[in-house]
PDB file of C-alpha atoms and ligand atoms in Angstrom:
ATOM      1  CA  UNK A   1       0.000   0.000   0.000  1.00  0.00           C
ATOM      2  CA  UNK A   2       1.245   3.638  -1.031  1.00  0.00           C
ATOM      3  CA  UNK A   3       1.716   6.084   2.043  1.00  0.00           C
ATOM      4  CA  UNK A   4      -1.290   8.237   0.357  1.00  0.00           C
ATOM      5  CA  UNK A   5      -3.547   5.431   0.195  1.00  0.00           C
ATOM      6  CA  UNK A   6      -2.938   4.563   3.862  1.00  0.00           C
ATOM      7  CA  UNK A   7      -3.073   7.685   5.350  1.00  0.00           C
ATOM      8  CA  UNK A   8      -6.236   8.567   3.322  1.00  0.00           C
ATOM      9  CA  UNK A   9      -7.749   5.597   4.896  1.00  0.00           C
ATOM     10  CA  UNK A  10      -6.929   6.501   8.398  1.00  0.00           C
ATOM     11  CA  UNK A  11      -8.417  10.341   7.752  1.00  0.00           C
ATOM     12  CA  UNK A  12     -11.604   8.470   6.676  1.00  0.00           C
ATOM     13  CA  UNK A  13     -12.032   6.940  10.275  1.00  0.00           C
ATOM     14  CA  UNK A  14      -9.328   8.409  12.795  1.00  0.00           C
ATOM     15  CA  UNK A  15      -8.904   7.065  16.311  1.00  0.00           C
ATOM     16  CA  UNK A  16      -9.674   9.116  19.005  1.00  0.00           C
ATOM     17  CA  UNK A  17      -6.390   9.838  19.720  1.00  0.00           C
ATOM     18  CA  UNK A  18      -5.754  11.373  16.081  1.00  0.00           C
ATOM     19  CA  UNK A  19      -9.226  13.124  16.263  1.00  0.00           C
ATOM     20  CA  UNK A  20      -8.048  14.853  19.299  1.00  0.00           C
ATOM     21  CA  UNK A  21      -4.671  15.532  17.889  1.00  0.00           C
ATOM     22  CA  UNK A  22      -5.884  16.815  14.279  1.00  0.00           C
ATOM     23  CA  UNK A  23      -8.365  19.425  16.142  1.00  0.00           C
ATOM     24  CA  UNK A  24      -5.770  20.436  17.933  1.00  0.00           C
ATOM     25  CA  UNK A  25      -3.372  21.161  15.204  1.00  0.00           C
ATOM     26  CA  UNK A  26      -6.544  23.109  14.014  1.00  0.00           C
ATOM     27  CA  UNK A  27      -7.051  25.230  16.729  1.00  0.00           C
ATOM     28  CA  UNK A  28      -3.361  26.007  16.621  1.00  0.00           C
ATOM     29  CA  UNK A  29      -2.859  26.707  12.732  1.00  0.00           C
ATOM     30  CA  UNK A  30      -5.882  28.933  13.199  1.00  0.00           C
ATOM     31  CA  UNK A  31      -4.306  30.775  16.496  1.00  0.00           C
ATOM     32  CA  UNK A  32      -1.013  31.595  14.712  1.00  0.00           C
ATOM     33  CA  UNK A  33      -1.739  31.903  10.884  1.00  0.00           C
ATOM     34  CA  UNK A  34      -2.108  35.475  10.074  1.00  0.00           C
ATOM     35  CA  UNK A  35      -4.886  36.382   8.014  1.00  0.00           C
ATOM     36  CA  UNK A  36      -4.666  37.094   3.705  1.00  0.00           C
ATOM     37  CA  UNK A  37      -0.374  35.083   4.891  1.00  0.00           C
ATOM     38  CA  UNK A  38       1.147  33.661   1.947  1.00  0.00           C
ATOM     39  CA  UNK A  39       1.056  29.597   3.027  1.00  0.00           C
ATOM     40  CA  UNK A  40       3.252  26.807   1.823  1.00  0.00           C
ATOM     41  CA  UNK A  41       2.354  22.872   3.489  1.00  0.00           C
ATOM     42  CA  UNK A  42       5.353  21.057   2.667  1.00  0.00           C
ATOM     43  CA  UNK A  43       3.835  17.152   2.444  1.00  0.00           C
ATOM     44  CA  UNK A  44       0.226  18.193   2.026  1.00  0.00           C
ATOM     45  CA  UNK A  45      -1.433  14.990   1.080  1.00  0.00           C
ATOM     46  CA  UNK A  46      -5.289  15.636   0.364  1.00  0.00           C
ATOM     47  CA  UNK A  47      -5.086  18.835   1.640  1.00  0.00           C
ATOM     48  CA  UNK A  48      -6.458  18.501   5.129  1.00  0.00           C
ATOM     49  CA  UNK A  49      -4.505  20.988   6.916  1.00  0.00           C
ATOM     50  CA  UNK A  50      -5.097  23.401   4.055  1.00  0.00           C
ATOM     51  CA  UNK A  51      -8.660  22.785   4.958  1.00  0.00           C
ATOM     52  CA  UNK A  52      -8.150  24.043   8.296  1.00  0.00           C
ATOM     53  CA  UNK A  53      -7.007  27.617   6.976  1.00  0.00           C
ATOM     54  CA  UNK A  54      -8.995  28.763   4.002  1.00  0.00           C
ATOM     55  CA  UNK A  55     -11.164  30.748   6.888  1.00  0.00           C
ATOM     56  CA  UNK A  56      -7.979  32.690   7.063  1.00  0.00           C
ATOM     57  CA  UNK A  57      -6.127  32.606   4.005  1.00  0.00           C
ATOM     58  CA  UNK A  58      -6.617  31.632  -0.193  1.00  0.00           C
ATOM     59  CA  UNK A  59      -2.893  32.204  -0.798  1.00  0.00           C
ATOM     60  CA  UNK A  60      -2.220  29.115  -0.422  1.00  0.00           C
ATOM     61  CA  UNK A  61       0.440  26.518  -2.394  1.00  0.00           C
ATOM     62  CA  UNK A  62       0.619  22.686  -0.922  1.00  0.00           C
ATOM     63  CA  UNK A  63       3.186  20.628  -2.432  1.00  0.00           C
ATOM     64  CA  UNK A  64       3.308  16.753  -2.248  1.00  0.00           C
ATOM     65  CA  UNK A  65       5.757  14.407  -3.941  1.00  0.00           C
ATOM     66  CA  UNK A  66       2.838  11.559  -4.460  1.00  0.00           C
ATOM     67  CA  UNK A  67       0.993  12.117  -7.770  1.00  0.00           C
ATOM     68  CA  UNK A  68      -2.108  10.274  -6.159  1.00  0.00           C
ATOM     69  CA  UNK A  69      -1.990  12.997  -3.175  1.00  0.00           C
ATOM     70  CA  UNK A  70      -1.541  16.312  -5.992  1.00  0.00           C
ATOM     71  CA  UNK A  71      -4.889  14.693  -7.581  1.00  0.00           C
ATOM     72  CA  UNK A  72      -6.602  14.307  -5.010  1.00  0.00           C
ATOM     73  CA  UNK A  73      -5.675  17.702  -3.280  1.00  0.00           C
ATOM     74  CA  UNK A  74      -6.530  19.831  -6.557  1.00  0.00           C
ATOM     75  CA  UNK A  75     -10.153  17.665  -6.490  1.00  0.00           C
ATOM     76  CA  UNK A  76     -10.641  18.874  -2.773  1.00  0.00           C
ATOM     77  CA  UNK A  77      -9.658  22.582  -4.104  1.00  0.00           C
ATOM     78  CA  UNK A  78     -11.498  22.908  -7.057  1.00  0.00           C
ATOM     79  CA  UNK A  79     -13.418  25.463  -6.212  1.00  0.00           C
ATOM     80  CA  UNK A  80     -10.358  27.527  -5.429  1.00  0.00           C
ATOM     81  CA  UNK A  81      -8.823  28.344  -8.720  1.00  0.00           C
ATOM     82  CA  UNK A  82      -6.154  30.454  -6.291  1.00  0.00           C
ATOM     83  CA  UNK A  83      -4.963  27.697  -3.908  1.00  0.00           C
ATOM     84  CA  UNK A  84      -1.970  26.117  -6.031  1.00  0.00           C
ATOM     85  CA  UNK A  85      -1.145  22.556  -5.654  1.00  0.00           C
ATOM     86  CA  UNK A  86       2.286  21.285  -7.245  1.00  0.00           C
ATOM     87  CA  UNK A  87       3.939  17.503  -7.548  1.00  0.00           C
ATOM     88  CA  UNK A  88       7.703  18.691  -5.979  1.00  0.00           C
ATOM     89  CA  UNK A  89       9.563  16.981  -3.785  1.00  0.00           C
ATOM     90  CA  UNK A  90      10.701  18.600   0.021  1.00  0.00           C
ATOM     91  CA  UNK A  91      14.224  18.360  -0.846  1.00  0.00           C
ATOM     92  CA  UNK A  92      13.960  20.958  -4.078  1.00  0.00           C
ATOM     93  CA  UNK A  93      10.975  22.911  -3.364  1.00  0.00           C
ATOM     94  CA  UNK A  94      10.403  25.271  -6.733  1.00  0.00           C
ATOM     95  CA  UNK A  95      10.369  28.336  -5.398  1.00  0.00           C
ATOM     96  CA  UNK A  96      12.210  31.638  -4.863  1.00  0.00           C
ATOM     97  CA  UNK A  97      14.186  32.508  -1.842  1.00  0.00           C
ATOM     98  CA  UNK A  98      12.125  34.034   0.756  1.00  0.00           C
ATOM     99  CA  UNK A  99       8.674  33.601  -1.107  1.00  0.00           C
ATOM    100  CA  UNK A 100       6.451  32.595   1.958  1.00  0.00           C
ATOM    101  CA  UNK A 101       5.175  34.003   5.282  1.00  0.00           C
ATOM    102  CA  UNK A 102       4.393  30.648   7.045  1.00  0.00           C
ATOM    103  CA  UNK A 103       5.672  27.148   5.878  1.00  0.00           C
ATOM    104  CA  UNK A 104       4.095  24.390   7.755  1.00  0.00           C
ATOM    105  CA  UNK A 105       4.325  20.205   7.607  1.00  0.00           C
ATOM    106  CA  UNK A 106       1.875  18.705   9.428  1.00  0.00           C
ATOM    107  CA  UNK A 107       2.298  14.509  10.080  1.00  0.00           C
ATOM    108  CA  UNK A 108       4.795  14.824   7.198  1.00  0.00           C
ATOM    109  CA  UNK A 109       7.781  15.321   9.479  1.00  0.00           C
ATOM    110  CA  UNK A 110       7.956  11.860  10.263  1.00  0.00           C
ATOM    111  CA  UNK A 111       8.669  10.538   7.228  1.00  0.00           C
ATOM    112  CA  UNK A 112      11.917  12.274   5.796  1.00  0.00           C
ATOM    113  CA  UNK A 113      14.473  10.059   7.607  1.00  0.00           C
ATOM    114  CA  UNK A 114      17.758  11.557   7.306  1.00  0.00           C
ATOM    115  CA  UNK A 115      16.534  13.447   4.556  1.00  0.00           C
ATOM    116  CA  UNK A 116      14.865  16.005   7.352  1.00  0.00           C
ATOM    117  CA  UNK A 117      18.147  18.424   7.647  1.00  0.00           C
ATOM    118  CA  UNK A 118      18.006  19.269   3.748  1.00  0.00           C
ATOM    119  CA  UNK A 119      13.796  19.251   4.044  1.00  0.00           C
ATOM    120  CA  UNK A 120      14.429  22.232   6.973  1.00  0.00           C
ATOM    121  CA  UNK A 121      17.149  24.111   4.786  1.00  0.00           C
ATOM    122  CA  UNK A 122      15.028  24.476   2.527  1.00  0.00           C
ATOM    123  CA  UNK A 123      11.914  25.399   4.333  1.00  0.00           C
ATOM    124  CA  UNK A 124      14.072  28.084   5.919  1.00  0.00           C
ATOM    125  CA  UNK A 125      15.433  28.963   2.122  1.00  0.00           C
ATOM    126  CA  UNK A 126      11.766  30.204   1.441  1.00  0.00           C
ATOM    127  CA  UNK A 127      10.384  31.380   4.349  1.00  0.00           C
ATOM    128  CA  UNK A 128      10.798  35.324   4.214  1.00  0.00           C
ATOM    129  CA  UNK A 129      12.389  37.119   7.121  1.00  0.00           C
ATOM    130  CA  UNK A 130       9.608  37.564   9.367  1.00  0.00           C
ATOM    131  CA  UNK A 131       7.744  34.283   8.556  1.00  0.00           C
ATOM    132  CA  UNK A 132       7.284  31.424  10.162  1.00  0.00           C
ATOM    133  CA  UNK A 133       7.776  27.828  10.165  1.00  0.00           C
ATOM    134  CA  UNK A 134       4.885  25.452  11.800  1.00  0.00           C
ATOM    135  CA  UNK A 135       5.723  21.820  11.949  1.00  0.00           C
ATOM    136  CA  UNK A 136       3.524  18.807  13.761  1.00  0.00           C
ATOM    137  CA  UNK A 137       5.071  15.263  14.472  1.00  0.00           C
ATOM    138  CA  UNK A 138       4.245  12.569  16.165  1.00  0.00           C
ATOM    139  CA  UNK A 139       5.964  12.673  19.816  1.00  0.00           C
ATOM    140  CA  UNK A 140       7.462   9.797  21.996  1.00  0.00           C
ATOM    141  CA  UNK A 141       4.384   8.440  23.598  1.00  0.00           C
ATOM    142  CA  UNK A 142       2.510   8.429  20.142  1.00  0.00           C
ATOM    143  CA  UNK A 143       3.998   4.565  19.824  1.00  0.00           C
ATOM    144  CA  UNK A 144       1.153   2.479  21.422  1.00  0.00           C
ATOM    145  CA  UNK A 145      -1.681   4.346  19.052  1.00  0.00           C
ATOM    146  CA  UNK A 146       0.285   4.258  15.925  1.00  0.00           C
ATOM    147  CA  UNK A 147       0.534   0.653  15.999  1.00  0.00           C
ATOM    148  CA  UNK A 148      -3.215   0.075  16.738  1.00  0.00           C
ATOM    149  CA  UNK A 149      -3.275   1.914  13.556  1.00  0.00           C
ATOM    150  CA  UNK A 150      -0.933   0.158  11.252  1.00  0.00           C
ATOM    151  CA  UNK A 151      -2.507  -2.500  13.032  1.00  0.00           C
ATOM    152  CA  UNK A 152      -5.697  -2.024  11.731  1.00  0.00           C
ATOM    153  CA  UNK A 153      -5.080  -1.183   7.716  1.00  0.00           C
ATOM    154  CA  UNK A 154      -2.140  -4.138   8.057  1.00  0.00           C
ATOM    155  CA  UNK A 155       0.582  -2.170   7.414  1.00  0.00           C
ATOM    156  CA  UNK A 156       3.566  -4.586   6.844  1.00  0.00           C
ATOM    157  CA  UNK A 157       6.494  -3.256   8.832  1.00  0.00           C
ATOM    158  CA  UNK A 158      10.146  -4.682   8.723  1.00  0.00           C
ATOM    159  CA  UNK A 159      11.058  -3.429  11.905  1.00  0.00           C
ATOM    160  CA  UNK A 160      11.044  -1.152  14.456  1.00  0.00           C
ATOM    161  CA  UNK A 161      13.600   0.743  16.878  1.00  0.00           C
ATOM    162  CA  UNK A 162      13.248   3.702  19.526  1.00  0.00           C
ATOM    163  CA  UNK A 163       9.846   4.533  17.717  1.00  0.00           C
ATOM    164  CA  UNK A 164      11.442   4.563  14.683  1.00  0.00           C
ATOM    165  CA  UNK A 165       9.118   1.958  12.364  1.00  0.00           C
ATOM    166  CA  UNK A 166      10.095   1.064   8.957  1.00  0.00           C
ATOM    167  CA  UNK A 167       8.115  -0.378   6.687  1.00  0.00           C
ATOM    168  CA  UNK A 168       8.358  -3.756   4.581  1.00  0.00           C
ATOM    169  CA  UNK A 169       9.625  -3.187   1.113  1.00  0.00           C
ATOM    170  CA  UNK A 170       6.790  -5.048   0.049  1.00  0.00           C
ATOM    171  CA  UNK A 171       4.370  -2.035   0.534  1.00  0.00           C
ATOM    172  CA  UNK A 172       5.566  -0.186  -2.563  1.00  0.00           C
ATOM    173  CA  UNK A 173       5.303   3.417  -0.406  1.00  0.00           C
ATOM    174  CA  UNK A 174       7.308   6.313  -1.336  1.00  0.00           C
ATOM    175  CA  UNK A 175       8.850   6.842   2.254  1.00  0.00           C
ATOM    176  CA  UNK A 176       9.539   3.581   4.373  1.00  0.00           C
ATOM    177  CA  UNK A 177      10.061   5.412   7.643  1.00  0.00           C
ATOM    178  CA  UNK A 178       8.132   6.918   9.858  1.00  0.00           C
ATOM    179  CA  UNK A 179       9.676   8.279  13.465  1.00  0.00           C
ATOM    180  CA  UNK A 180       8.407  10.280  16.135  1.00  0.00           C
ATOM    181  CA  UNK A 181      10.258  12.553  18.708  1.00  0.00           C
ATOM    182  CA  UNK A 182      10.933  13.815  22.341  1.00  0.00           C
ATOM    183  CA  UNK A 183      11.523  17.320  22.703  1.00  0.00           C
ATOM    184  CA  UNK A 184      15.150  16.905  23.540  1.00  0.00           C
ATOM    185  CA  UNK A 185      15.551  15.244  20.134  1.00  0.00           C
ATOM    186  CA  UNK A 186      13.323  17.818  18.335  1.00  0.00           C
ATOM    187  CA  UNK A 187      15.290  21.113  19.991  1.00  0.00           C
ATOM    188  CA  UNK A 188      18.834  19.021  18.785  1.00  0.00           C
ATOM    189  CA  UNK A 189      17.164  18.941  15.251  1.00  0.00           C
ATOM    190  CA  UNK A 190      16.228  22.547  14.745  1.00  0.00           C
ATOM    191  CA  UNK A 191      19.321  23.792  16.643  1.00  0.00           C
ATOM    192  CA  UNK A 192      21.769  21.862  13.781  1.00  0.00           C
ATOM    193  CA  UNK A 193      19.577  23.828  10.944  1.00  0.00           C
ATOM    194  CA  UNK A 194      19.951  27.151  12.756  1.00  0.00           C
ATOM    195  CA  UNK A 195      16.498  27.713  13.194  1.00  0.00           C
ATOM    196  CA  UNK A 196      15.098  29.517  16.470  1.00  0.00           C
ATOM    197  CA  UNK A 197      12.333  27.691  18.558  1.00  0.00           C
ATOM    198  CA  UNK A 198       9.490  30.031  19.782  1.00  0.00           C
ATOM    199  CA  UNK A 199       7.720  26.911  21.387  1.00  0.00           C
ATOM    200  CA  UNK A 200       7.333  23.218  20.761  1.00  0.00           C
ATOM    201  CA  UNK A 201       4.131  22.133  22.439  1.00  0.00           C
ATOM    202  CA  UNK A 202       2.550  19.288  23.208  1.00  0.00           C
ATOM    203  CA  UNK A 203      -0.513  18.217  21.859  1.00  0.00           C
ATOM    204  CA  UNK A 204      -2.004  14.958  22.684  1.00  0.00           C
ATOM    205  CA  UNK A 205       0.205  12.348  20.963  1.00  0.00           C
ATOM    206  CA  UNK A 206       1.780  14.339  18.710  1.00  0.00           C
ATOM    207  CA  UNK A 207       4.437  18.137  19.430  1.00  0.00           C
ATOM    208  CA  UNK A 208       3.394  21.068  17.507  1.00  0.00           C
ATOM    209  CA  UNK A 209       6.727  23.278  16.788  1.00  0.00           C
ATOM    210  CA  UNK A 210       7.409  27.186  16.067  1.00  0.00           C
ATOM    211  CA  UNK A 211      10.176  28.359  14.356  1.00  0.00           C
ATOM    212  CA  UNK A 212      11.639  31.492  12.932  1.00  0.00           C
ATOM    213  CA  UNK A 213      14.759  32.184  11.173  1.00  0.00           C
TER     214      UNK A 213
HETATM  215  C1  LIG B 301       1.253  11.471   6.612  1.00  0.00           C
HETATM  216  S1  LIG B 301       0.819  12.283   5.123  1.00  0.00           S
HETATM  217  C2  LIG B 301       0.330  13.891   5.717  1.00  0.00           C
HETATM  218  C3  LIG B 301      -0.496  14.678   4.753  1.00  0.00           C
HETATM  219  C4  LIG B 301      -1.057  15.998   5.304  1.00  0.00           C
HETATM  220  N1  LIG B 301      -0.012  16.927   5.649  1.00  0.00           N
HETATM  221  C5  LIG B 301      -1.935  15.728   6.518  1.00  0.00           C
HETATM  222  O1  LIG B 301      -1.488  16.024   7.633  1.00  0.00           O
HETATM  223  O2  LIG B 301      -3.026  15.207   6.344  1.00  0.00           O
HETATM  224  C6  LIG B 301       2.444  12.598   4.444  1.00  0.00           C
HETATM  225  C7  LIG B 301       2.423  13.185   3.050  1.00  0.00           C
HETATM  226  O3  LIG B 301       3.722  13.707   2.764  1.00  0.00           O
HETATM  227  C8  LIG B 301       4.127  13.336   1.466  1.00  0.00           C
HETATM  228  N2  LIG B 301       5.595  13.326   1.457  1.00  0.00           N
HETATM  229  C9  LIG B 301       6.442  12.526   2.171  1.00  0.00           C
HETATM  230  N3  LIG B 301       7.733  12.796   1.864  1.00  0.00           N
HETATM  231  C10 LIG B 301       7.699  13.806   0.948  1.00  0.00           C
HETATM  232  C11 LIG B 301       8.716  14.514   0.244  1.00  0.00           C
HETATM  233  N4  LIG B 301      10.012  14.242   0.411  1.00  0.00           N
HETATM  234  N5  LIG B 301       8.335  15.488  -0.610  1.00  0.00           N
HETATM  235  C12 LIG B 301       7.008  15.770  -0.792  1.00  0.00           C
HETATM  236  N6  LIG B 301       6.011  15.123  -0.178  1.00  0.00           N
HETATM  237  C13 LIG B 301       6.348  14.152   0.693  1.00  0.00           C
HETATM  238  C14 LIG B 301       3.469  11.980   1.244  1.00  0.00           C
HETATM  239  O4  LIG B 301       3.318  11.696  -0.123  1.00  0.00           O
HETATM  240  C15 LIG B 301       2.127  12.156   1.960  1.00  0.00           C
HETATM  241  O5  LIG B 301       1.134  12.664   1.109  1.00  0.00           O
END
């Protein structure tokens, strides 16, 4: 099964404890996003977090490296000829130094492996000065519920280690990993890529993060 396919299954019919998360993450992108911002989502899937701020903002551009997830986001915006969605992958985004005022992954975080120092760089690369960068990842104690969940759509998985779980080749995904993080570990991270924390916060299973250049 393709990441898309499985995590478009699990937005169908989300545990509780992903319910609780996502509204969260709702609440929170709704808090801090400024109105009329220029928004990138790095990893945006169907679109769901994009969902969550078109009371705010239309200047919106989601980018997903999953032709299945560009399809399906652009059917979910149709009626939104200025909401851009492009196929790029995080390591290259397309875009101009310094083009957006908030860039935010939600879930995606997870999956870049050691890919994640380039996938910051070049958040940071297009974030303008006084933007910000809003990431949400799954966070240490997120283990137990994420297996009732791979569980569930029998997700084959090779092995796992730390809360690091990689998937069976078999599966034919795009990504194989998927990790979650304490805050110790998360700090580390952002502190290598030179970005400054305003907060990382915990909500429910999952740490929502702040950043600025
Ligand atoms: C767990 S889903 C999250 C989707 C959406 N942000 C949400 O929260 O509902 C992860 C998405 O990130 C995409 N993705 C993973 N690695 C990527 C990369 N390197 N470049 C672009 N998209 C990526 C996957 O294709 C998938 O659609």
């Amino acid at each position: 099964m393709k990441n898309i396919e499985y995590w478009e299954k699990i937005l169908k019919n989300p545990p509780n404890s992903y319910k609780k998360w996502f509204e969260k993450e709702k609440k929170y992108l709704q808090k801090n996003i400024t109105k009329n911002s220029k928004v990138l989502e790095v990893g945006c899937g169907e679109g769901r977090s994009l969902k969550d701020i078109l009371p705010l903002t239309k200047n919106i551009t989601g980018i997903d490296y999953d032709k299945k997830a560009v399809n399906d986001a652009k059917k979910n915006f149709k009626d939104f000829p200025k909401i851009k969605i492009l196929k790029a992958d995080a390591h290259k985004l397309p875009f101009k130094n310094k083009s957006f005022d908030f860039v935010i992954c939600m879930t995606t975080f997870a999956n870049f492996g050691n890919k994640k120092y380039i996938v910051l760089k070049e958040m940071n690369r297009v974030l303008k000065d006084k933007g910000f960068i809003i990431i949400s990842v799954f966070s240490e104690d997120a283990l137990k519920e994420r297996m009732k969940v791979y569980k569930k759509h029998k997700v084959k998985i090779k092995k796992i280690n730390n809360g690091k779980v990689i998937f069976d080749k078999s599966e034919k995904m795009l990504d194989y990993i998927s990790e979650q993080f304490s805050k110790n570990e998360l700090k580390k991270i952002f502190n290598k890529t030179n970005l400054k924390i305003i907060e990382i916060k915990k909500i429910g299973i999952a740490y929502i993060c702040k950043l600025k250049k």
